[in-house]
mmCIF file with all atom_site columns, C-alpha atoms in Angstrom:
data_model
loop_
_atom_site.group_PDB
_atom_site.id
_atom_site.type_symbol
_atom_site.label_atom_id
_atom_site.label_alt_id
_atom_site.label_comp_id
_atom_site.label_asym_id
_atom_site.label_entity_id
_atom_site.label_seq_id
_atom_site.pdbx_PDB_ins_code
_atom_site.Cartn_x
_atom_site.Cartn_y
_atom_site.Cartn_z
_atom_site.occupancy
_atom_site.B_iso_or_equiv
_atom_site.pdbx_formal_charge
_atom_site.auth_seq_id
_atom_site.auth_comp_id
_atom_site.auth_asym_id
_atom_site.auth_atom_id
_atom_site.pdbx_PDB_model_num
ATOM 1   C CA . UNK A 1 1   ? -0.816  -4.701 8.148  1.00 83.00 ? 1   UNK A CA 1
ATOM 2   C CA . UNK A 1 2   ? 0.429   -5.182 4.614  1.00 86.00 ? 2   UNK A CA 1
ATOM 3   C CA . UNK A 1 3   ? 0.014   -2.713 1.750  1.00 87.00 ? 3   UNK A CA 1
ATOM 4   C CA . UNK A 1 4   ? -2.748  -4.758 0.088  1.00 91.00 ? 4   UNK A CA 1
ATOM 5   C CA . UNK A 1 5   ? -4.942  -4.645 3.191  1.00 93.00 ? 5   UNK A CA 1
ATOM 6   C CA . UNK A 1 6   ? -4.265  -0.926 3.645  1.00 92.00 ? 6   UNK A CA 1
ATOM 7   C CA . UNK A 1 7   ? -5.237  -0.259 0.017  1.00 91.00 ? 7   UNK A CA 1
ATOM 8   C CA . UNK A 1 8   ? -8.401  -2.346 0.423  1.00 94.00 ? 8   UNK A CA 1
ATOM 9   C CA . UNK A 1 9   ? -9.386  -0.455 3.589  1.00 93.00 ? 9   UNK A CA 1
ATOM 10  C CA . UNK A 1 10  ? -8.777  2.858  1.829  1.00 94.00 ? 10  UNK A CA 1
ATOM 11  C CA . UNK A 1 11  ? -10.829 1.724  -1.153 1.00 93.00 ? 11  UNK A CA 1
ATOM 12  C CA . UNK A 1 12  ? -13.717 0.789  1.154  1.00 94.00 ? 12  UNK A CA 1
ATOM 13  C CA . UNK A 1 13  ? -13.477 4.177  2.836  1.00 94.00 ? 13  UNK A CA 1
ATOM 14  C CA . UNK A 1 14  ? -13.398 6.210  -0.387 1.00 93.00 ? 14  UNK A CA 1
ATOM 15  C CA . UNK A 1 15  ? -15.816 4.170  -2.479 1.00 93.00 ? 15  UNK A CA 1
ATOM 16  C CA . UNK A 1 16  ? -18.228 2.769  0.121  1.00 93.00 ? 16  UNK A CA 1
ATOM 17  C CA . UNK A 1 17  ? -18.087 5.278  3.016  1.00 92.00 ? 17  UNK A CA 1
ATOM 18  C CA . UNK A 1 18  ? -17.217 2.284  5.216  1.00 93.00 ? 18  UNK A CA 1
ATOM 19  C CA . UNK A 1 19  ? -16.899 3.510  8.815  1.00 94.00 ? 19  UNK A CA 1
ATOM 20  C CA . UNK A 1 20  ? -15.547 0.170  10.045 1.00 94.00 ? 20  UNK A CA 1
ATOM 21  C CA . UNK A 1 21  ? -12.758 0.317  7.465  1.00 94.00 ? 21  UNK A CA 1
ATOM 22  C CA . UNK A 1 22  ? -12.046 3.910  8.495  1.00 95.00 ? 22  UNK A CA 1
ATOM 23  C CA . UNK A 1 23  ? -11.787 2.876  12.143 1.00 95.00 ? 23  UNK A CA 1
ATOM 24  C CA . UNK A 1 24  ? -9.289  0.107  11.266 1.00 95.00 ? 24  UNK A CA 1
ATOM 25  C CA . UNK A 1 25  ? -7.346  2.539  9.050  1.00 94.00 ? 25  UNK A CA 1
ATOM 26  C CA . UNK A 1 26  ? -7.334  5.141  11.840 1.00 95.00 ? 26  UNK A CA 1
ATOM 27  C CA . UNK A 1 27  ? -6.209  2.622  14.469 1.00 95.00 ? 27  UNK A CA 1
ATOM 28  C CA . UNK A 1 28  ? -3.386  1.377  12.271 1.00 95.00 ? 28  UNK A CA 1
ATOM 29  C CA . UNK A 1 29  ? -1.953  4.795  11.391 1.00 94.00 ? 29  UNK A CA 1
ATOM 30  C CA . UNK A 1 30  ? -2.793  6.996  14.381 1.00 94.00 ? 30  UNK A CA 1
ATOM 31  C CA . UNK A 1 31  ? 0.368   6.386  16.439 1.00 94.00 ? 31  UNK A CA 1
ATOM 32  C CA . UNK A 1 32  ? 2.615   6.529  13.362 1.00 92.00 ? 32  UNK A CA 1
ATOM 33  C CA . UNK A 1 33  ? 1.194   9.885  12.310 1.00 93.00 ? 33  UNK A CA 1
ATOM 34  C CA . UNK A 1 34  ? 1.230   11.174 15.881 1.00 92.00 ? 34  UNK A CA 1
ATOM 35  C CA . UNK A 1 35  ? 4.928   10.395 16.248 1.00 90.00 ? 35  UNK A CA 1
ATOM 36  C CA . UNK A 1 36  ? 5.674   11.846 12.828 1.00 89.00 ? 36  UNK A CA 1
ATOM 37  C CA . UNK A 1 37  ? 3.767   15.050 13.638 1.00 88.00 ? 37  UNK A CA 1
ATOM 38  C CA . UNK A 1 38  ? 5.470   15.240 17.022 1.00 87.00 ? 38  UNK A CA 1
ATOM 39  C CA . UNK A 1 39  ? 8.882   14.956 15.377 1.00 84.00 ? 39  UNK A CA 1
ATOM 40  C CA . UNK A 1 40  ? 8.002   18.007 13.289 1.00 82.00 ? 40  UNK A CA 1
ATOM 41  C CA . UNK A 1 41  ? 6.262   20.171 15.887 1.00 83.00 ? 41  UNK A CA 1
ATOM 42  C CA . UNK A 1 42  ? 7.893   19.033 19.156 1.00 82.00 ? 42  UNK A CA 1
ATOM 43  C CA . UNK A 1 43  ? 4.532   19.425 20.898 1.00 87.00 ? 43  UNK A CA 1
ATOM 44  C CA . UNK A 1 44  ? 2.345   16.513 21.923 1.00 91.00 ? 44  UNK A CA 1
ATOM 45  C CA . UNK A 1 45  ? -0.848  18.598 21.853 1.00 92.00 ? 45  UNK A CA 1
ATOM 46  C CA . UNK A 1 46  ? -0.128  20.070 18.424 1.00 91.00 ? 46  UNK A CA 1
ATOM 47  C CA . UNK A 1 47  ? 0.842   16.626 17.102 1.00 92.00 ? 47  UNK A CA 1
ATOM 48  C CA . UNK A 1 48  ? -2.471  15.195 18.340 1.00 94.00 ? 48  UNK A CA 1
ATOM 49  C CA . UNK A 1 49  ? -4.368  18.048 16.729 1.00 94.00 ? 49  UNK A CA 1
ATOM 50  C CA . UNK A 1 50  ? -2.555  17.604 13.414 1.00 93.00 ? 50  UNK A CA 1
ATOM 51  C CA . UNK A 1 51  ? -3.056  13.842 13.452 1.00 94.00 ? 51  UNK A CA 1
ATOM 52  C CA . UNK A 1 52  ? -6.769  14.188 14.118 1.00 94.00 ? 52  UNK A CA 1
ATOM 53  C CA . UNK A 1 53  ? -7.000  16.873 11.427 1.00 93.00 ? 53  UNK A CA 1
ATOM 54  C CA . UNK A 1 54  ? -5.393  14.494 8.920  1.00 94.00 ? 54  UNK A CA 1
ATOM 55  C CA . UNK A 1 55  ? -7.991  11.813 9.611  1.00 94.00 ? 55  UNK A CA 1
ATOM 56  C CA . UNK A 1 56  ? -10.810 14.362 9.611  1.00 94.00 ? 56  UNK A CA 1
ATOM 57  C CA . UNK A 1 57  ? -9.542  15.595 6.242  1.00 93.00 ? 57  UNK A CA 1
ATOM 58  C CA . UNK A 1 58  ? -9.477  12.027 4.886  1.00 93.00 ? 58  UNK A CA 1
ATOM 59  C CA . UNK A 1 59  ? -13.006 11.317 6.054  1.00 93.00 ? 59  UNK A CA 1
ATOM 60  C CA . UNK A 1 60  ? -14.440 14.598 4.795  1.00 93.00 ? 60  UNK A CA 1
ATOM 61  C CA . UNK A 1 61  ? -12.683 14.337 1.402  1.00 93.00 ? 61  UNK A CA 1
ATOM 62  C CA . UNK A 1 62  ? -13.030 10.536 1.083  1.00 92.00 ? 62  UNK A CA 1
ATOM 63  C CA . UNK A 1 63  ? -15.050 10.621 -2.120 1.00 92.00 ? 63  UNK A CA 1
ATOM 64  C CA . UNK A 1 64  ? -12.431 12.747 -3.881 1.00 93.00 ? 64  UNK A CA 1
ATOM 65  C CA . UNK A 1 65  ? -9.537  10.508 -2.781 1.00 91.00 ? 65  UNK A CA 1
ATOM 66  C CA . UNK A 1 66  ? -10.365 7.500  -4.956 1.00 90.00 ? 66  UNK A CA 1
ATOM 67  C CA . UNK A 1 67  ? -7.289  8.061  -7.165 1.00 90.00 ? 67  UNK A CA 1
ATOM 68  C CA . UNK A 1 68  ? -4.783  7.827  -4.278 1.00 91.00 ? 68  UNK A CA 1
ATOM 69  C CA . UNK A 1 69  ? -2.450  4.920  -5.061 1.00 90.00 ? 69  UNK A CA 1
ATOM 70  C CA . UNK A 1 70  ? -0.532  4.825  -1.763 1.00 91.00 ? 70  UNK A CA 1
ATOM 71  C CA . UNK A 1 71  ? -2.659  5.894  1.221  1.00 94.00 ? 71  UNK A CA 1
ATOM 72  C CA . UNK A 1 72  ? 0.280   5.710  3.643  1.00 92.00 ? 72  UNK A CA 1
ATOM 73  C CA . UNK A 1 73  ? 2.342   8.206  1.660  1.00 91.00 ? 73  UNK A CA 1
ATOM 74  C CA . UNK A 1 74  ? -0.733  10.388 1.261  1.00 93.00 ? 74  UNK A CA 1
ATOM 75  C CA . UNK A 1 75  ? -1.262  10.481 5.059  1.00 93.00 ? 75  UNK A CA 1
ATOM 76  C CA . UNK A 1 76  ? 2.355   11.470 5.714  1.00 92.00 ? 76  UNK A CA 1
ATOM 77  C CA . UNK A 1 77  ? 2.255   14.201 3.056  1.00 90.00 ? 77  UNK A CA 1
ATOM 78  C CA . UNK A 1 78  ? -0.959  15.650 4.512  1.00 92.00 ? 78  UNK A CA 1
ATOM 79  C CA . UNK A 1 79  ? 0.501   15.488 8.046  1.00 92.00 ? 79  UNK A CA 1
ATOM 80  C CA . UNK A 1 80  ? 3.702   17.192 6.884  1.00 89.00 ? 80  UNK A CA 1
ATOM 81  C CA . UNK A 1 81  ? 1.751   19.940 5.154  1.00 88.00 ? 81  UNK A CA 1
ATOM 82  C CA . UNK A 1 82  ? -0.483  20.510 8.175  1.00 90.00 ? 82  UNK A CA 1
ATOM 83  C CA . UNK A 1 83  ? 2.587   20.681 10.441 1.00 86.00 ? 83  UNK A CA 1
ATOM 84  C CA . UNK A 1 84  ? 4.239   23.192 8.108  1.00 82.00 ? 84  UNK A CA 1
ATOM 85  C CA . UNK A 1 85  ? 1.043   25.257 8.024  1.00 84.00 ? 85  UNK A CA 1
ATOM 86  C CA . UNK A 1 86  ? 0.934   25.204 11.813 1.00 84.00 ? 86  UNK A CA 1
ATOM 87  C CA . UNK A 1 87  ? 4.565   26.296 12.097 1.00 80.00 ? 87  UNK A CA 1
ATOM 88  C CA . UNK A 1 88  ? 4.015   29.104 9.589  1.00 76.00 ? 88  UNK A CA 1
ATOM 89  C CA . UNK A 1 89  ? 1.031   30.356 11.583 1.00 78.00 ? 89  UNK A CA 1
ATOM 90  C CA . UNK A 1 90  ? 3.040   30.094 14.770 1.00 74.00 ? 90  UNK A CA 1
ATOM 91  C CA . UNK A 1 91  ? 5.931   32.022 13.285 1.00 66.00 ? 91  UNK A CA 1
ATOM 92  C CA . UNK A 1 92  ? 3.662   34.864 12.241 1.00 62.00 ? 92  UNK A CA 1
ATOM 93  C CA . UNK A 1 93  ? 1.373   35.008 15.283 1.00 53.00 ? 93  UNK A CA 1
ATOM 94  C CA . UNK A 1 94  ? 3.703   33.804 18.048 1.00 45.00 ? 94  UNK A CA 1
ATOM 95  C CA . UNK A 1 95  ? 0.661   32.478 19.918 1.00 36.00 ? 95  UNK A CA 1
ATOM 96  C CA . UNK A 1 96  ? 1.699   28.856 20.349 1.00 35.00 ? 96  UNK A CA 1
ATOM 97  C CA . UNK A 1 97  ? 4.839   27.850 22.216 1.00 39.00 ? 97  UNK A CA 1
ATOM 98  C CA . UNK A 1 98  ? 6.484   24.684 20.972 1.00 37.00 ? 98  UNK A CA 1
ATOM 99  C CA . UNK A 1 99  ? 8.552   22.993 23.631 1.00 40.00 ? 99  UNK A CA 1
ATOM 100 C CA . UNK A 1 100 ? 10.992  20.146 23.463 1.00 40.00 ? 100 UNK A CA 1
ATOM 101 C CA . UNK A 1 101 ? 9.856   19.007 26.926 1.00 42.00 ? 101 UNK A CA 1
ATOM 102 C CA . UNK A 1 102 ? 6.841   17.103 25.596 1.00 44.00 ? 102 UNK A CA 1
ATOM 103 C CA . UNK A 1 103 ? 7.611   13.423 25.286 1.00 46.00 ? 103 UNK A CA 1
ATOM 104 C CA . UNK A 1 104 ? 5.718   10.524 23.806 1.00 44.00 ? 104 UNK A CA 1
ATOM 105 C CA . UNK A 1 105 ? 5.738   7.633  26.185 1.00 46.00 ? 105 UNK A CA 1
ATOM 106 C CA . UNK A 1 106 ? 7.524   4.433  25.223 1.00 42.00 ? 106 UNK A CA 1
ATOM 107 C CA . UNK A 1 107 ? 7.017   1.296  27.265 1.00 44.00 ? 107 UNK A CA 1
ATOM 108 C CA . UNK A 1 108 ? 9.209   -1.785 27.501 1.00 42.00 ? 108 UNK A CA 1
ATOM 109 C CA . UNK A 1 109 ? 8.416   -5.217 28.865 1.00 47.00 ? 109 UNK A CA 1
ATOM 110 C CA . UNK A 1 110 ? 11.758  -6.549 30.042 1.00 45.00 ? 110 UNK A CA 1
ATOM 111 C CA . UNK A 1 111 ? 13.860  -7.222 33.113 1.00 50.00 ? 111 UNK A CA 1
ATOM 112 C CA . UNK A 1 112 ? 15.223  -4.225 35.094 1.00 54.00 ? 112 UNK A CA 1
ATOM 113 C CA . UNK A 1 113 ? 18.826  -4.587 33.882 1.00 53.00 ? 113 UNK A CA 1
ATOM 114 C CA . UNK A 1 114 ? 17.740  -4.787 30.260 1.00 51.00 ? 114 UNK A CA 1
ATOM 115 C CA . UNK A 1 115 ? 15.456  -1.797 30.813 1.00 48.00 ? 115 UNK A CA 1
ATOM 116 C CA . UNK A 1 116 ? 18.358  0.249  32.173 1.00 52.00 ? 116 UNK A CA 1
ATOM 117 C CA . UNK A 1 117 ? 20.642  -0.654 29.262 1.00 53.00 ? 117 UNK A CA 1
ATOM 118 C CA . UNK A 1 118 ? 17.863  -0.133 26.730 1.00 56.00 ? 118 UNK A CA 1
ATOM 119 C CA . UNK A 1 119 ? 16.830  3.191  28.257 1.00 64.00 ? 119 UNK A CA 1
ATOM 120 C CA . UNK A 1 120 ? 20.416  4.497  28.191 1.00 69.00 ? 120 UNK A CA 1
ATOM 121 C CA . UNK A 1 121 ? 20.922  3.374  24.594 1.00 69.00 ? 121 UNK A CA 1
ATOM 122 C CA . UNK A 1 122 ? 17.585  4.854  23.540 1.00 69.00 ? 122 UNK A CA 1
ATOM 123 C CA . UNK A 1 123 ? 18.410  8.184  25.208 1.00 76.00 ? 123 UNK A CA 1
ATOM 124 C CA . UNK A 1 124 ? 21.730  8.301  23.366 1.00 80.00 ? 124 UNK A CA 1
ATOM 125 C CA . UNK A 1 125 ? 20.081  7.432  20.053 1.00 79.00 ? 125 UNK A CA 1
ATOM 126 C CA . UNK A 1 126 ? 17.236  9.919  20.595 1.00 80.00 ? 126 UNK A CA 1
ATOM 127 C CA . UNK A 1 127 ? 19.760  12.633 21.425 1.00 86.00 ? 127 UNK A CA 1
ATOM 128 C CA . UNK A 1 128 ? 21.754  11.816 18.295 1.00 86.00 ? 128 UNK A CA 1
ATOM 129 C CA . UNK A 1 129 ? 18.603  11.796 16.147 1.00 85.00 ? 129 UNK A CA 1
ATOM 130 C CA . UNK A 1 130 ? 17.542  15.155 17.618 1.00 85.00 ? 130 UNK A CA 1
ATOM 131 C CA . UNK A 1 131 ? 20.943  16.618 16.662 1.00 89.00 ? 131 UNK A CA 1
ATOM 132 C CA . UNK A 1 132 ? 20.595  15.595 13.004 1.00 89.00 ? 132 UNK A CA 1
ATOM 133 C CA . UNK A 1 133 ? 19.909  18.330 10.448 1.00 91.00 ? 133 UNK A CA 1
ATOM 134 C CA . UNK A 1 134 ? 16.131  18.617 9.847  1.00 88.00 ? 134 UNK A CA 1
ATOM 135 C CA . UNK A 1 135 ? 16.048  16.958 6.418  1.00 89.00 ? 135 UNK A CA 1
ATOM 136 C CA . UNK A 1 136 ? 18.353  14.170 7.565  1.00 91.00 ? 136 UNK A CA 1
ATOM 137 C CA . UNK A 1 137 ? 16.225  13.626 10.671 1.00 89.00 ? 137 UNK A CA 1
ATOM 138 C CA . UNK A 1 138 ? 12.985  13.383 8.689  1.00 88.00 ? 138 UNK A CA 1
ATOM 139 C CA . UNK A 1 139 ? 14.486  10.918 6.228  1.00 91.00 ? 139 UNK A CA 1
ATOM 140 C CA . UNK A 1 140 ? 15.744  8.736  9.091  1.00 89.00 ? 140 UNK A CA 1
ATOM 141 C CA . UNK A 1 141 ? 12.373  8.788  10.879 1.00 86.00 ? 141 UNK A CA 1
ATOM 142 C CA . UNK A 1 142 ? 10.373  7.948  7.764  1.00 88.00 ? 142 UNK A CA 1
ATOM 143 C CA . UNK A 1 143 ? 12.681  5.150  6.600  1.00 88.00 ? 143 UNK A CA 1
ATOM 144 C CA . UNK A 1 144 ? 13.777  3.552  9.854  1.00 85.00 ? 144 UNK A CA 1
ATOM 145 C CA . UNK A 1 145 ? 10.900  4.222  12.209 1.00 80.00 ? 145 UNK A CA 1
ATOM 146 C CA . UNK A 1 146 ? 7.953   4.123  9.802  1.00 81.00 ? 146 UNK A CA 1
ATOM 147 C CA . UNK A 1 147 ? 9.321   1.710  7.226  1.00 83.00 ? 147 UNK A CA 1
ATOM 148 C CA . UNK A 1 148 ? 8.665   3.812  4.150  1.00 87.00 ? 148 UNK A CA 1
ATOM 149 C CA . UNK A 1 149 ? 10.632  3.025  1.018  1.00 90.00 ? 149 UNK A CA 1
ATOM 150 C CA . UNK A 1 150 ? 13.110  5.565  -0.342 1.00 93.00 ? 150 UNK A CA 1
ATOM 151 C CA . UNK A 1 151 ? 10.800  6.463  -3.207 1.00 93.00 ? 151 UNK A CA 1
ATOM 152 C CA . UNK A 1 152 ? 7.904   7.048  -0.792 1.00 90.00 ? 152 UNK A CA 1
ATOM 153 C CA . UNK A 1 153 ? 10.084  9.249  1.425  1.00 91.00 ? 153 UNK A CA 1
ATOM 154 C CA . UNK A 1 154 ? 11.215  11.168 -1.644 1.00 93.00 ? 154 UNK A CA 1
ATOM 155 C CA . UNK A 1 155 ? 7.547   11.789 -2.480 1.00 91.00 ? 155 UNK A CA 1
ATOM 156 C CA . UNK A 1 156 ? 6.612   12.829 1.075  1.00 90.00 ? 156 UNK A CA 1
ATOM 157 C CA . UNK A 1 157 ? 9.535   15.233 1.455  1.00 90.00 ? 157 UNK A CA 1
ATOM 158 C CA . UNK A 1 158 ? 9.679   16.346 -2.184 1.00 91.00 ? 158 UNK A CA 1
ATOM 159 C CA . UNK A 1 159 ? 13.283  15.141 -2.625 1.00 93.00 ? 159 UNK A CA 1
ATOM 160 C CA . UNK A 1 160 ? 15.095  12.932 -5.094 1.00 95.00 ? 160 UNK A CA 1
ATOM 161 C CA . UNK A 1 161 ? 15.633  9.290  -4.198 1.00 95.00 ? 161 UNK A CA 1
ATOM 162 C CA . UNK A 1 162 ? 19.398  9.914  -4.287 1.00 96.00 ? 162 UNK A CA 1
ATOM 163 C CA . UNK A 1 163 ? 19.038  12.710 -1.716 1.00 95.00 ? 163 UNK A CA 1
ATOM 164 C CA . UNK A 1 164 ? 17.044  10.346 0.512  1.00 94.00 ? 164 UNK A CA 1
ATOM 165 C CA . UNK A 1 165 ? 19.829  7.752  0.225  1.00 95.00 ? 165 UNK A CA 1
ATOM 166 C CA . UNK A 1 166 ? 22.511  10.331 1.040  1.00 95.00 ? 166 UNK A CA 1
ATOM 167 C CA . UNK A 1 167 ? 20.623  11.795 3.999  1.00 94.00 ? 167 UNK A CA 1
ATOM 168 C CA . UNK A 1 168 ? 19.985  8.328  5.420  1.00 92.00 ? 168 UNK A CA 1
ATOM 169 C CA . UNK A 1 169 ? 23.687  7.479  5.060  1.00 92.00 ? 169 UNK A CA 1
ATOM 170 C CA . UNK A 1 170 ? 24.578  10.613 7.036  1.00 92.00 ? 170 UNK A CA 1
ATOM 171 C CA . UNK A 1 171 ? 22.081  9.726  9.773  1.00 90.00 ? 171 UNK A CA 1
ATOM 172 C CA . UNK A 1 172 ? 23.278  6.127  10.004 1.00 89.00 ? 172 UNK A CA 1
ATOM 173 C CA . UNK A 1 173 ? 26.922  7.197  10.183 1.00 90.00 ? 173 UNK A CA 1
ATOM 174 C CA . UNK A 1 174 ? 26.178  9.573  13.072 1.00 88.00 ? 174 UNK A CA 1
ATOM 175 C CA . UNK A 1 175 ? 24.106  6.966  14.909 1.00 83.00 ? 175 UNK A CA 1
ATOM 176 C CA . UNK A 1 176 ? 26.773  4.320  14.425 1.00 81.00 ? 176 UNK A CA 1
ATOM 177 C CA . UNK A 1 177 ? 29.417  6.685  15.754 1.00 82.00 ? 177 UNK A CA 1
ATOM 178 C CA . UNK A 1 178 ? 27.256  7.520  18.796 1.00 78.00 ? 178 UNK A CA 1
ATOM 179 C CA . UNK A 1 179 ? 26.469  3.869  19.541 1.00 70.00 ? 179 UNK A CA 1
ATOM 180 C CA . UNK A 1 180 ? 30.076  2.722  19.058 1.00 66.00 ? 180 UNK A CA 1
ATOM 181 C CA . UNK A 1 181 ? 31.258  5.481  21.384 1.00 54.00 ? 181 UNK A CA 1
ATOM 182 C CA . UNK A 1 182 ? 28.719  4.376  24.002 1.00 48.00 ? 182 UNK A CA 1
ATOM 183 C CA . UNK A 1 183 ? 29.722  0.719  23.676 1.00 49.00 ? 183 UNK A CA 1
ATOM 184 C CA . UNK A 1 184 ? 33.442  1.492  23.907 1.00 49.00 ? 184 UNK A CA 1
ATOM 185 C CA . UNK A 1 185 ? 32.873  3.392  27.153 1.00 49.00 ? 185 UNK A CA 1
ATOM 186 C CA . UNK A 1 186 ? 31.035  0.456  28.731 1.00 48.00 ? 186 UNK A CA 1
#
């Protein structure tokens, strides 16, 4: 879905209380926000809760969101803030255990050999991404997995565009090194 359609859906939601537009908006962004929230919290249940809270927030505050120029960036900022709030509460109350064992399922439609090669490569890349410093990891996820522009990532993470560029370069260098090492071994 291109930016123009997203903006039009958001306009229909905020100006016209259009539930059909909200459903399309929700369906388009749900998985993206879920994965983003999961990357911050490392818990599938917490990520689902945060993602649903983001959409609930958007629906409840829809009439006050008419000035939002980029709904996608707005969603990621709200999700990030809700994840940070959750982690702060967790740090002070120690009631919720975040585990790295929760996994989002990824499916592939391919032949068995390709699946095996792809699965091994993906595991290596996921491991490398997990080992990145937090800021570097978030920049990589937002740019490469969610397709945000550097300026949008800078807005979401409250960084300069130059910092986004530098952090992405670090992430890409580490991933390239990990992939080259894997290919040389094969």
